[in-house]
Short mmCIF file of C-alpha atoms in Angstrom, two decimals:
data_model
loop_
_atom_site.label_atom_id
_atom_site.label_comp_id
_atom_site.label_asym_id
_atom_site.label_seq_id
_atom_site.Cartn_x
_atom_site.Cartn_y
_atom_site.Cartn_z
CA UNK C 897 29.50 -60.14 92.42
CA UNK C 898 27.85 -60.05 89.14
CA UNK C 899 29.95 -58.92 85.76
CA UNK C 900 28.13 -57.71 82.84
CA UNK C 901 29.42 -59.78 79.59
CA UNK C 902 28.31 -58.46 75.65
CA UNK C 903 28.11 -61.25 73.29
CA UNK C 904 27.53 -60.63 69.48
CA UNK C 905 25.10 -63.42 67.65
CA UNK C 906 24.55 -64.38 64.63
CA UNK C 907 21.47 -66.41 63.48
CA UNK C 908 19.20 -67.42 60.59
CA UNK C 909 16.08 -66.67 61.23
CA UNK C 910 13.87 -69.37 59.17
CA UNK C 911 12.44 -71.55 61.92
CA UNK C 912 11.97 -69.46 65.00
CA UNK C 913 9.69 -66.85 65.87
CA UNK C 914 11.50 -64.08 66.26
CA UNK C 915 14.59 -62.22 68.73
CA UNK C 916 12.06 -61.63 71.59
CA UNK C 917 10.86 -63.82 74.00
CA UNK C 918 6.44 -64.40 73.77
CA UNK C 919 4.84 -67.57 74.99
CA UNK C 920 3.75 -70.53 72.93
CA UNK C 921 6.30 -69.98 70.27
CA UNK C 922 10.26 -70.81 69.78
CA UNK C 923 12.15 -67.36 70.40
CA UNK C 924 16.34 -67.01 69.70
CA UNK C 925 16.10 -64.88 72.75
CA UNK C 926 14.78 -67.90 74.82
CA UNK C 927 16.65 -70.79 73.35
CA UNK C 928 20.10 -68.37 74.24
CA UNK C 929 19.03 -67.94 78.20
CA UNK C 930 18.03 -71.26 78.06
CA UNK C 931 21.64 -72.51 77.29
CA UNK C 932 23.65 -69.72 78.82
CA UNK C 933 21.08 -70.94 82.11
CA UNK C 934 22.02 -74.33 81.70
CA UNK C 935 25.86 -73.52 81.39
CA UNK C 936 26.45 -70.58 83.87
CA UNK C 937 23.86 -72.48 86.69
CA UNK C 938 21.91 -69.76 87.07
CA UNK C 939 19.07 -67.69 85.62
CA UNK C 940 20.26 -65.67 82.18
CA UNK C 941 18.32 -62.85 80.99
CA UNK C 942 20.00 -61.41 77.92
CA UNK C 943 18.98 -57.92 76.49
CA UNK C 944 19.53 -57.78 73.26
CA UNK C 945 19.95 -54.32 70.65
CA UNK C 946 16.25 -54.81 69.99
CA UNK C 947 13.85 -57.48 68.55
CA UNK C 948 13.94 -59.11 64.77
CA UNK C 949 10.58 -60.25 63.60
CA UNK C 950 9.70 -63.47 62.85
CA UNK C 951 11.93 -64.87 59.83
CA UNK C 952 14.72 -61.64 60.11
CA UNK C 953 17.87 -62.46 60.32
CA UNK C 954 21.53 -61.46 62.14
CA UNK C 955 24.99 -61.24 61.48
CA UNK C 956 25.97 -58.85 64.02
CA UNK C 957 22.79 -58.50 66.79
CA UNK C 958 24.49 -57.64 70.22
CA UNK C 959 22.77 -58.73 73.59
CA UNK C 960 23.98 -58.14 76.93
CA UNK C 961 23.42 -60.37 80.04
CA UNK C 962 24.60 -60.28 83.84
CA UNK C 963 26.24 -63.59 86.02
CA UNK C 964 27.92 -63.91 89.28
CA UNK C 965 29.21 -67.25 87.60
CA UNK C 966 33.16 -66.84 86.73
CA UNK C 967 33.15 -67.52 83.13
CA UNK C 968 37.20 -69.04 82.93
CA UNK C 969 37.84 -70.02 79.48
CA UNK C 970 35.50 -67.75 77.01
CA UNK C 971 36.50 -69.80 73.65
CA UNK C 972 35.30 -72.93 75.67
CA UNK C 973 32.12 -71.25 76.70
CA UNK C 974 31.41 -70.72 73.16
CA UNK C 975 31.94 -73.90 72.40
CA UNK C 976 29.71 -75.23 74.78
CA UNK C 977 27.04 -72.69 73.31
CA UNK C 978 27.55 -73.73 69.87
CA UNK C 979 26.85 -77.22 71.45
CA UNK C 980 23.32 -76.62 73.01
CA UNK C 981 22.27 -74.30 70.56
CA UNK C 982 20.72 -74.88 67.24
CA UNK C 983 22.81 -74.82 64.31
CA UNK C 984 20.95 -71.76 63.40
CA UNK C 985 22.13 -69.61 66.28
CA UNK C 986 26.16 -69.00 66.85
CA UNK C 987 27.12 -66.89 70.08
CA UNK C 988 30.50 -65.31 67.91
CA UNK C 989 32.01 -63.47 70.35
CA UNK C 990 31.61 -62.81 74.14
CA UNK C 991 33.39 -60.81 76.39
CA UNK C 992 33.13 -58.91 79.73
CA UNK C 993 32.44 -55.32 79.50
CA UNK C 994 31.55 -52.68 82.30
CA UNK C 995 28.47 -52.65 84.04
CA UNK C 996 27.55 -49.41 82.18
CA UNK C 997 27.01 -51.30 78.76
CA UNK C 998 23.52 -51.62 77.83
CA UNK C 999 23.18 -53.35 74.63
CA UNK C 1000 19.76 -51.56 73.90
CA UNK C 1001 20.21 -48.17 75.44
CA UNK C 1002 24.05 -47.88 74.15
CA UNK C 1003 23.18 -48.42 70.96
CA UNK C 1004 24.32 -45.73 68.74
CA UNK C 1005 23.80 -46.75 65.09
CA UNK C 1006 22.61 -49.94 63.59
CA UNK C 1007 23.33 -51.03 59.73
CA UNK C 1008 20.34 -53.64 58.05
CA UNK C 1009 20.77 -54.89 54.67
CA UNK C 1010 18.15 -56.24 52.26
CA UNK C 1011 18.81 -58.67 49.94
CA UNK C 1012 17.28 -58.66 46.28
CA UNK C 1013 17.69 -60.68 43.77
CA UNK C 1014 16.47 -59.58 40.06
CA UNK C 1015 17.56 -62.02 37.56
CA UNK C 1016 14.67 -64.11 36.11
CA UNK C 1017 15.90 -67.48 37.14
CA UNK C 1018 16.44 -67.44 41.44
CA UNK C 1019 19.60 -69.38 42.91
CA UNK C 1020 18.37 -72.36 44.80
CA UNK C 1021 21.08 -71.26 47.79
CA UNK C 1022 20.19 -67.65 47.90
CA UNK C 1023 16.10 -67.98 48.40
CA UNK C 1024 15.65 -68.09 52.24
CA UNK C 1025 18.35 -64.94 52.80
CA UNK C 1026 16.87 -62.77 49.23
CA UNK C 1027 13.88 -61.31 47.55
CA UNK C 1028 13.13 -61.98 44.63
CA UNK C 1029 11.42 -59.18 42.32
CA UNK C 1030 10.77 -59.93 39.07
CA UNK C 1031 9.54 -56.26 37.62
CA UNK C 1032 12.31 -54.34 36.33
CA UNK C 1033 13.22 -51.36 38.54
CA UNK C 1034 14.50 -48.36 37.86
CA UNK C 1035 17.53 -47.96 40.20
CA UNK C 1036 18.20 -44.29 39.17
CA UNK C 1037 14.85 -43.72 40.37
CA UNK C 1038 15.32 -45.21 43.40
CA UNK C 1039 18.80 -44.03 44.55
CA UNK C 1040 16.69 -40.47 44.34
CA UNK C 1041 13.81 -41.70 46.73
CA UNK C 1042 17.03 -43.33 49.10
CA UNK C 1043 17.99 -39.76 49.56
CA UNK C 1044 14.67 -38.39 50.24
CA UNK C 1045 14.29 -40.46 53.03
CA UNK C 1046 17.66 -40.51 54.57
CA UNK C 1047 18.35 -37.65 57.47
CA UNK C 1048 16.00 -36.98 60.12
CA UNK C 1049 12.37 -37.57 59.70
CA UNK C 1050 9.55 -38.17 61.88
CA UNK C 1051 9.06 -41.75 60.24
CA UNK C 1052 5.54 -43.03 61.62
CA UNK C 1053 4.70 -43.47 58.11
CA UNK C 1054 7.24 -46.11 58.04
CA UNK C 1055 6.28 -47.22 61.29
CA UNK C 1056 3.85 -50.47 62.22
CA UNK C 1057 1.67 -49.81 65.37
CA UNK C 1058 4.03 -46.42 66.16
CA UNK C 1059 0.73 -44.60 67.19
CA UNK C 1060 1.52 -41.61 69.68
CA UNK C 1061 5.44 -42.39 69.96
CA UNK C 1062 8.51 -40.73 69.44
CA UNK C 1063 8.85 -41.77 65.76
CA UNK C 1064 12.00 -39.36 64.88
CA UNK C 1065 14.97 -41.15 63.60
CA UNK C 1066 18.38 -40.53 61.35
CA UNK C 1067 18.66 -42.26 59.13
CA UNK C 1068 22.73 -42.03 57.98
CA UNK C 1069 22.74 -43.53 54.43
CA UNK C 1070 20.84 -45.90 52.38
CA UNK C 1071 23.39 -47.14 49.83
CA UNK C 1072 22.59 -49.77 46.51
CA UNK C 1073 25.58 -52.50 46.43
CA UNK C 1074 24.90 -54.56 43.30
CA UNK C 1075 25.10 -58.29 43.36
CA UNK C 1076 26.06 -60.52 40.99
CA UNK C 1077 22.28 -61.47 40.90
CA UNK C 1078 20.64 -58.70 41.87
CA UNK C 1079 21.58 -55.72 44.98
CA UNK C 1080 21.26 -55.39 48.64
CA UNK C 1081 19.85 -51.95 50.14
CA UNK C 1082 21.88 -51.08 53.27
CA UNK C 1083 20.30 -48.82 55.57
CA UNK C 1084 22.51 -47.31 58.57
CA UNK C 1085 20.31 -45.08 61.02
CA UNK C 1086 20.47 -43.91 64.75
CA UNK C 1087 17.84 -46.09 65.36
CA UNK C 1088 14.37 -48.45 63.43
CA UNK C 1089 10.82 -48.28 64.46
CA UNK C 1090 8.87 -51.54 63.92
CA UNK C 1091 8.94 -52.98 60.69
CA UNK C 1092 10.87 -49.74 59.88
CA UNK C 1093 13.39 -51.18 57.33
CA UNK C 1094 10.80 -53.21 55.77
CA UNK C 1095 8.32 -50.30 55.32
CA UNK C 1096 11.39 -48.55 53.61
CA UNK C 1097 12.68 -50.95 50.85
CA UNK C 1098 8.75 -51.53 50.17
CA UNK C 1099 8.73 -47.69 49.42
CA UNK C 1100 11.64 -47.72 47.37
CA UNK C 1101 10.89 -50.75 45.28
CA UNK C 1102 7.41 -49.15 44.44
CA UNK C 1103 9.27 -45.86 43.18
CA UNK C 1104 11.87 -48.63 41.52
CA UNK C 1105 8.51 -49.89 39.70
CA UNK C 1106 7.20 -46.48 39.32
CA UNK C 1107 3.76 -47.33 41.23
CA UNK C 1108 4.42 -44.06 43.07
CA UNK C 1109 6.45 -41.01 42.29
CA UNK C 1110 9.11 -39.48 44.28
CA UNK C 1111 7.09 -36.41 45.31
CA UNK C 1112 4.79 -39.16 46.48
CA UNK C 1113 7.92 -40.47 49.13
CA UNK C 1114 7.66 -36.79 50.53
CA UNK C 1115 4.08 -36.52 50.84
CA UNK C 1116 3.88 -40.06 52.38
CA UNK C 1117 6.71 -39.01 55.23
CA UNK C 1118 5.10 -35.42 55.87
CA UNK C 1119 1.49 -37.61 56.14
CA UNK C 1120 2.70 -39.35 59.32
CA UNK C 1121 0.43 -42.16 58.88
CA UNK C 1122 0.81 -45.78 57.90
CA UNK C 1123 -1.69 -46.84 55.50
CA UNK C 1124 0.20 -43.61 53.40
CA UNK C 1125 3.32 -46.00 52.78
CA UNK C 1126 3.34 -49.30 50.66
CA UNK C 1127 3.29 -52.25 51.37
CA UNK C 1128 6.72 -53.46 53.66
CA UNK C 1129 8.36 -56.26 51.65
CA UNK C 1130 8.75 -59.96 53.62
CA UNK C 1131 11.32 -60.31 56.79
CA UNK C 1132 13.71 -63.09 54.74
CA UNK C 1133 15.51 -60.32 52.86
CA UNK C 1134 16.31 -58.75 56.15
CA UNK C 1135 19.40 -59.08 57.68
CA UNK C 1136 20.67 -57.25 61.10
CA UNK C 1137 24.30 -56.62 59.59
CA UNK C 1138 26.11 -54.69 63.13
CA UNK C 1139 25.32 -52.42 65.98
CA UNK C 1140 27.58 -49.70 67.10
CA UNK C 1141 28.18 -48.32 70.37
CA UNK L 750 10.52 -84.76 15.48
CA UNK L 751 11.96 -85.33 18.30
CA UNK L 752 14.57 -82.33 19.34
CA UNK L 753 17.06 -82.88 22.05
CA UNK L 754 17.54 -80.11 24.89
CA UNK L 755 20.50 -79.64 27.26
CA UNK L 756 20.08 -78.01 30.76
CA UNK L 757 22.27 -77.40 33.71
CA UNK L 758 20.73 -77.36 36.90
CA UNK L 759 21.29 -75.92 40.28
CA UNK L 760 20.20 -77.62 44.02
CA UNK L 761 19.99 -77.60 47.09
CA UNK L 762 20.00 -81.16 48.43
CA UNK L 763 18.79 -81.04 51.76
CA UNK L 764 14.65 -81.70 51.28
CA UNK L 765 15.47 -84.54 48.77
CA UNK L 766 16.12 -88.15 48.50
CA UNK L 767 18.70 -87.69 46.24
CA UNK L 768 18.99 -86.87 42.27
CA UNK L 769 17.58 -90.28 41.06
CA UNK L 770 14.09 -91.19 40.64
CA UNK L 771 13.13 -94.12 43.21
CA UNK L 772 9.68 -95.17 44.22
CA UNK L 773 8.51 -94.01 48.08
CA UNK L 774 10.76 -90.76 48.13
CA UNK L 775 11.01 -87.41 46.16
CA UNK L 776 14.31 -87.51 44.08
CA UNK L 777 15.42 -84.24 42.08
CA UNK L 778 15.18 -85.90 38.95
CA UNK L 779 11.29 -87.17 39.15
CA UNK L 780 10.37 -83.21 40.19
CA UNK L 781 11.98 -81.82 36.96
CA UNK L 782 10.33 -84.65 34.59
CA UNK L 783 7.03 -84.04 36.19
CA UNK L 784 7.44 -80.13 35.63
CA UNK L 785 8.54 -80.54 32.09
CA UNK L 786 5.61 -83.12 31.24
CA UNK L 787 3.08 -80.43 32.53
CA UNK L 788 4.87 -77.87 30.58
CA UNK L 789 5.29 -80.16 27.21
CA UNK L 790 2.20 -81.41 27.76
CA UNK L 791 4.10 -84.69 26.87
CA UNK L 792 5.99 -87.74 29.15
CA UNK L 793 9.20 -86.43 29.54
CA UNK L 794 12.28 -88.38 31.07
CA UNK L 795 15.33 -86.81 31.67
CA UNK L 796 19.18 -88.39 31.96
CA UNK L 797 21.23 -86.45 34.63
CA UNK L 798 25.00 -86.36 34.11
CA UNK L 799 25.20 -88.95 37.10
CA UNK L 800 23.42 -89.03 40.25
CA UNK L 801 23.86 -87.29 43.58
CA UNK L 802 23.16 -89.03 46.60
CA UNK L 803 20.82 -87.92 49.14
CA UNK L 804 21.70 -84.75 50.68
CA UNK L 805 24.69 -83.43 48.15
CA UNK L 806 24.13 -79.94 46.42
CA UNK L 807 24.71 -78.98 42.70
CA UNK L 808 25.54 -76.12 41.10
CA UNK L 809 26.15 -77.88 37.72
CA UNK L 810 24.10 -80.83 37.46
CA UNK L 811 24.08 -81.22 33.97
CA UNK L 812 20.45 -83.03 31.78
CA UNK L 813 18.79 -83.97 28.82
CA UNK L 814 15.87 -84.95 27.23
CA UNK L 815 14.04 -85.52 24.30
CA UNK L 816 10.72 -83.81 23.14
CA UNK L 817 8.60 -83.51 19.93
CA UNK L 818 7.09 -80.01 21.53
CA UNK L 819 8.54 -77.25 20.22
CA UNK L 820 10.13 -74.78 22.62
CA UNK L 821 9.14 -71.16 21.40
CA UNK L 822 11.04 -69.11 23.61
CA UNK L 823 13.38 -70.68 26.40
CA UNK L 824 13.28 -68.08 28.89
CA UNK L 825 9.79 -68.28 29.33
CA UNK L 826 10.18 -72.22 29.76
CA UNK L 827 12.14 -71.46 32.33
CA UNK L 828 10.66 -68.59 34.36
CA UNK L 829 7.68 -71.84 34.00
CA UNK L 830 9.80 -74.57 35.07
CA UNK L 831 11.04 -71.83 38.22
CA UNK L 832 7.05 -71.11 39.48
CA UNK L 833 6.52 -74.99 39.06
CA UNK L 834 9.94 -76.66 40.91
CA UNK L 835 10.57 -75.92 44.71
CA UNK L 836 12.98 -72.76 45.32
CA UNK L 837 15.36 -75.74 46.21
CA UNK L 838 15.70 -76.74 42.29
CA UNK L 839 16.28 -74.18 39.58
CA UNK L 840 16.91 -74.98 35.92
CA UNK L 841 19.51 -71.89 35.08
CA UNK L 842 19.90 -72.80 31.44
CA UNK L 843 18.60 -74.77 28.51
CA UNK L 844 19.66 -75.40 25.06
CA UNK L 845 18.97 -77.55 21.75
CA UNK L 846 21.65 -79.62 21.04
CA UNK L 847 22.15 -82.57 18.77
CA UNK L 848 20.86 -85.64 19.15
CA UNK L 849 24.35 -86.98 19.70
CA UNK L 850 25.05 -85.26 23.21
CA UNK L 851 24.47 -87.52 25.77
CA UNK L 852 24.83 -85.99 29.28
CA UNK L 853 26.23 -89.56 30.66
CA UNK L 854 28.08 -90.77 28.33
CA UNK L 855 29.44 -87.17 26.73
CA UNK L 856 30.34 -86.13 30.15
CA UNK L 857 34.40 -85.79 30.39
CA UNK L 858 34.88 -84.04 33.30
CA UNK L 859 33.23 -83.17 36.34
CA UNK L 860 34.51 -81.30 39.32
CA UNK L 861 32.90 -81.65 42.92
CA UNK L 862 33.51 -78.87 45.67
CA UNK L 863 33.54 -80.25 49.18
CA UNK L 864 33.26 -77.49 52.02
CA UNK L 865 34.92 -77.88 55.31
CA UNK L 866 34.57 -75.30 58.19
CA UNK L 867 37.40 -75.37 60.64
CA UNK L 868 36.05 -72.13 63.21
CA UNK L 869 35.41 -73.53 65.75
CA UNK L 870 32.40 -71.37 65.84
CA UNK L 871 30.71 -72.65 62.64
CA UNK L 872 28.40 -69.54 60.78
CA UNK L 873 24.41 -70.64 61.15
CA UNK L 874 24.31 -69.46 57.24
CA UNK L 875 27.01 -72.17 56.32
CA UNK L 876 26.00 -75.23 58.20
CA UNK L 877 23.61 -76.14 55.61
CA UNK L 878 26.21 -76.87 53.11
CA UNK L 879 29.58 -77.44 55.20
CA UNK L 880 31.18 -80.16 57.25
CA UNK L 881 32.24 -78.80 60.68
CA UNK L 882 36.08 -80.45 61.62
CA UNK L 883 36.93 -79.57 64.98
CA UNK L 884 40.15 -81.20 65.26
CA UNK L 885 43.60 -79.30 63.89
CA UNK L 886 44.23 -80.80 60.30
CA UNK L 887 47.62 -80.60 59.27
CA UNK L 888 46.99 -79.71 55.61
CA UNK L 889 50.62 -80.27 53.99
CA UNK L 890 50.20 -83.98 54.94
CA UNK L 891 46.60 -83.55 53.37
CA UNK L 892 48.42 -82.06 49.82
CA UNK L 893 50.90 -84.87 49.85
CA UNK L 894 47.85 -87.67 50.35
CA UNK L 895 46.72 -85.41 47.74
CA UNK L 896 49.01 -86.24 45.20
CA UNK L 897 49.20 -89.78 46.12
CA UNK L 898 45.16 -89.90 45.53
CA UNK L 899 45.78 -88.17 42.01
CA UNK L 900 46.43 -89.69 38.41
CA UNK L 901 44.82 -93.11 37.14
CA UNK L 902 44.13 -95.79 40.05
CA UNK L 903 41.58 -98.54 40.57
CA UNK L 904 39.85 -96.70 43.22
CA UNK L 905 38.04 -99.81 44.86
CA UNK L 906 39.01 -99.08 48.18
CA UNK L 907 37.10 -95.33 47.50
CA UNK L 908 34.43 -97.07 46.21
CA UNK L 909 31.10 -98.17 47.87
CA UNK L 910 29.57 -101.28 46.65
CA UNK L 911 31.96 -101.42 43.49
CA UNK L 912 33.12 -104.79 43.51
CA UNK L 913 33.21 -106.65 40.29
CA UNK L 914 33.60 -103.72 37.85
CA UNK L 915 35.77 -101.64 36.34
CA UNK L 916 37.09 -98.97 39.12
CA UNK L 917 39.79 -97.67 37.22
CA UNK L 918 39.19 -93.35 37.17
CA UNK L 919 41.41 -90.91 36.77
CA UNK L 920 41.67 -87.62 38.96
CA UNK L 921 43.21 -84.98 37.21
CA UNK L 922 43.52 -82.92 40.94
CA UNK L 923 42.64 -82.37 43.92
CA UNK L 924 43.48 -78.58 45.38
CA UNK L 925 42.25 -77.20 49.09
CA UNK L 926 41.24 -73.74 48.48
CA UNK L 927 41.35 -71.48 51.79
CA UNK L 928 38.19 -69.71 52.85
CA UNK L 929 37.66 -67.04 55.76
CA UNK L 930 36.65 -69.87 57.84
CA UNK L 931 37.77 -72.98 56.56
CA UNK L 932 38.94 -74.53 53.07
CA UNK L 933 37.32 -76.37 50.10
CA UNK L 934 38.49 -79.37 48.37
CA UNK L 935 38.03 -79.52 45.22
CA UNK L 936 38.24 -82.64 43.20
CA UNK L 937 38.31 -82.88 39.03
CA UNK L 938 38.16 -86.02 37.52
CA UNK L 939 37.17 -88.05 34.37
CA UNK L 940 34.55 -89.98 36.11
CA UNK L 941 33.20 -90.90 39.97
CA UNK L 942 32.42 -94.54 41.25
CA UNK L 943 29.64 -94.04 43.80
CA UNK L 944 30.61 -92.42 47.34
CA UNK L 945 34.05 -91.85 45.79
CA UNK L 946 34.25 -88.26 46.54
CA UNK L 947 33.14 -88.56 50.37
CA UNK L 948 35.02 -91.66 50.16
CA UNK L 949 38.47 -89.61 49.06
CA UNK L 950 37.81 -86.72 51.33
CA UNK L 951 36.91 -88.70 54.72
CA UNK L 952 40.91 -90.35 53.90
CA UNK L 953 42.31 -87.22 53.19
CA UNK L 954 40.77 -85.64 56.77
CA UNK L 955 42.25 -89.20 58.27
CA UNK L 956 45.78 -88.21 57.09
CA UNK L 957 45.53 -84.51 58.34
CA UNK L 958 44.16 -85.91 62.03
CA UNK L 959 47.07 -87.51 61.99
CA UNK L 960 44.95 -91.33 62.09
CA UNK L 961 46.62 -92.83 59.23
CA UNK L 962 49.95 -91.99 57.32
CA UNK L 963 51.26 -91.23 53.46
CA UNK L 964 52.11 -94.91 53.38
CA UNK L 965 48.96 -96.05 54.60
CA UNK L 966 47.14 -94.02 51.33
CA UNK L 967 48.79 -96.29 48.93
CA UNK L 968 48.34 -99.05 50.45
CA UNK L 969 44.65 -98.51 51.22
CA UNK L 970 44.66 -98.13 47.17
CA UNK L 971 46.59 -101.30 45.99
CA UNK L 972 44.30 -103.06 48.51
CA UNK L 973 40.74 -102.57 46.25
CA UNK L 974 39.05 -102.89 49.51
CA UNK L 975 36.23 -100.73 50.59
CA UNK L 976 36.88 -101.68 54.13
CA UNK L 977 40.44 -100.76 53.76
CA UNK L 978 39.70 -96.83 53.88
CA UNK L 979 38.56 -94.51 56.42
CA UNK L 980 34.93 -93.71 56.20
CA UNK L 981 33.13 -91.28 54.08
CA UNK L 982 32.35 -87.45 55.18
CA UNK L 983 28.54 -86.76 55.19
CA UNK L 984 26.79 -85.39 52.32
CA UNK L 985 25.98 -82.27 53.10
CA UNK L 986 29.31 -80.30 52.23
CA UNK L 987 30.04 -81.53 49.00
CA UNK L 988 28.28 -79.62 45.76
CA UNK L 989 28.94 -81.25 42.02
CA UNK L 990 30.26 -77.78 40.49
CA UNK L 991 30.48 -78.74 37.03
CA UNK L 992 29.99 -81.01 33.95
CA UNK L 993 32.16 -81.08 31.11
CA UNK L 994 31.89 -81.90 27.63
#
């Protein structure tokens, strides 16, 4: 009999290509079937919440995965993990859930925070997990575009290759926590589109900078097209904070 | 005229061979004298506070150097110094000082931070720049070795290739500060023979696994044997916090 298990991950995402499995490149979806394969003695698939690009990272992505293997002694199989695994990838929790659970399909709200870091001078330690932005913003400015966009929008403006999709989403809040060195934008929505998050703090740092107004954030949502939108800012400021079911 | 400039410096270890310049390897020290040469369009040399071996962090490295260019406007220098270093290195402040500070010999004080993650699930954002113990550590034993290890000794036996000078340091303490996941021991002292502080900590682990006792800490001491003392934790958890002057 197989039993369905939910395990929640955290990884940094510097050296591998992304959550989802693709050929000729390192995935953290691969290298965690490959050791949950290797430990349970028998094929793993995991599903996870959904993909991170290439260089995103996770505190809190959930994946589920199915095993007729008894698993006795969790903490040990997560020790084991933490064993085969890069030190990059940690499997923190696992446990056995019903067969209903679908980490993608159950998902009900996700929260993503991007880092930024605005003081001249960068800390060495905080560079592969923070932007940096050098151009003063204006965060008044910004906390006004944030509100703009939160609620329910078709978002295909904010939306890489979301051609002829479903593109509405809710998003919950998008809140400003300052930093000692800067802030991280946390977004919480029902649900992201591809490169959504990115596409958003790229819009809201170009309001921050005043390259576009904040009429200009309505306009570019009601346009429902890409190219409206700036530029999305890079995946190392991205972090998959927790998904809710 | 020459002018004299102080700077403290931040880094992250891991790419380098280590804080002192060396032929055959990139040291920390030989990346911020070739910056500042291009910058003061003059041979710069700088004199760190003390080196850090290969692989140890710094978020107080303290430097100075000489130079007959004059420095208009320091913040600019350093934004310059910030698009020239790797994001590894970062100069976070600079100042003239008199041509009596010596960041060698004027140092007082230094403190060192060593980070020790007992989880057994380490985080894949920590690993970088903690030392994973999996064993229980019993850490009132550790505060009592602690004490023992504190006050003026010849620390020969903490010492790596220290024989035939003056080993005689004092450590004004040594405290274990709790973290979510794991403590940090932090060590202040008037001065560090070389290895000393991986030296201290890898005995201070040795008495909380239970491998050697109280006694056996003062008697590794009075012995002024290297061979006499456990061996030395890896690099990679222990950051010099700060200089003192």
């Amino acid at each position: 009999m197989k039993r369905r298990y939910k395990m929640q991950i955290a990884y940094d995402g510097t050296p591998f290509s992304g959550w989802q499995r693709q050929p000729h490149s390192t995935s953290i979806q691969e290298l965690i079937e490959k050791a949950l394969t290797i430990l349970l003695k028998e094929p793993i698939s995991i599903t996870g919440s959904g993909r991170t690009d290439q260089g995103v990272h996770a505190r809190g992505q959930v994946a589920h995965f199915d095993t007729s293997t008894p698993i006795e002694h969790i903490p040990t199989l997560l020790v084991s993990l933490a064993a085969l695994l890069p030190p990059q990838i940690r499997i923190q929790t696992l446990e056995m859930v019903q067969s209903t659970f679908h980490a993608r399909y159950g998902a009900k709200k996700k929260t993503y925070h991007y880092h930024i870091w605005t003081n001249p001078i960068q800390c060495p330690f905080q560079f592969p997990y923070t932007y940096h932005v050098y151009t003063p913003l204006d965060m008044d400015l910004m906390a006004q575009a944030a509100k703009k966009l939160s609620g329910t929008h078709d978002f295909t403006s904010y939306c890489n290759q979301g051609e002829g999709k479903n593109n509405v989403r809710t998003i919950y809040r998008i809140d400003f926590a300052l930093t000692s060195d800067g802030f991280v934008v946390q977004i919480e929505g029902n649900g992201f589109l591809y490169k959504m998050c990115r596409n958003l703090v790229g819009t809201l740092l170009a309001v921050g900078k005043g390259k576009i107004s904040l009429d200009d954030v309505e306009k570019i949502l009601s346009k429902r097209d890409r190219k409206a939108a700036p530029a999305a800012v890079p995946p190392h400021g991205l972090t998959l904070e927790q998904v809710i079911y």
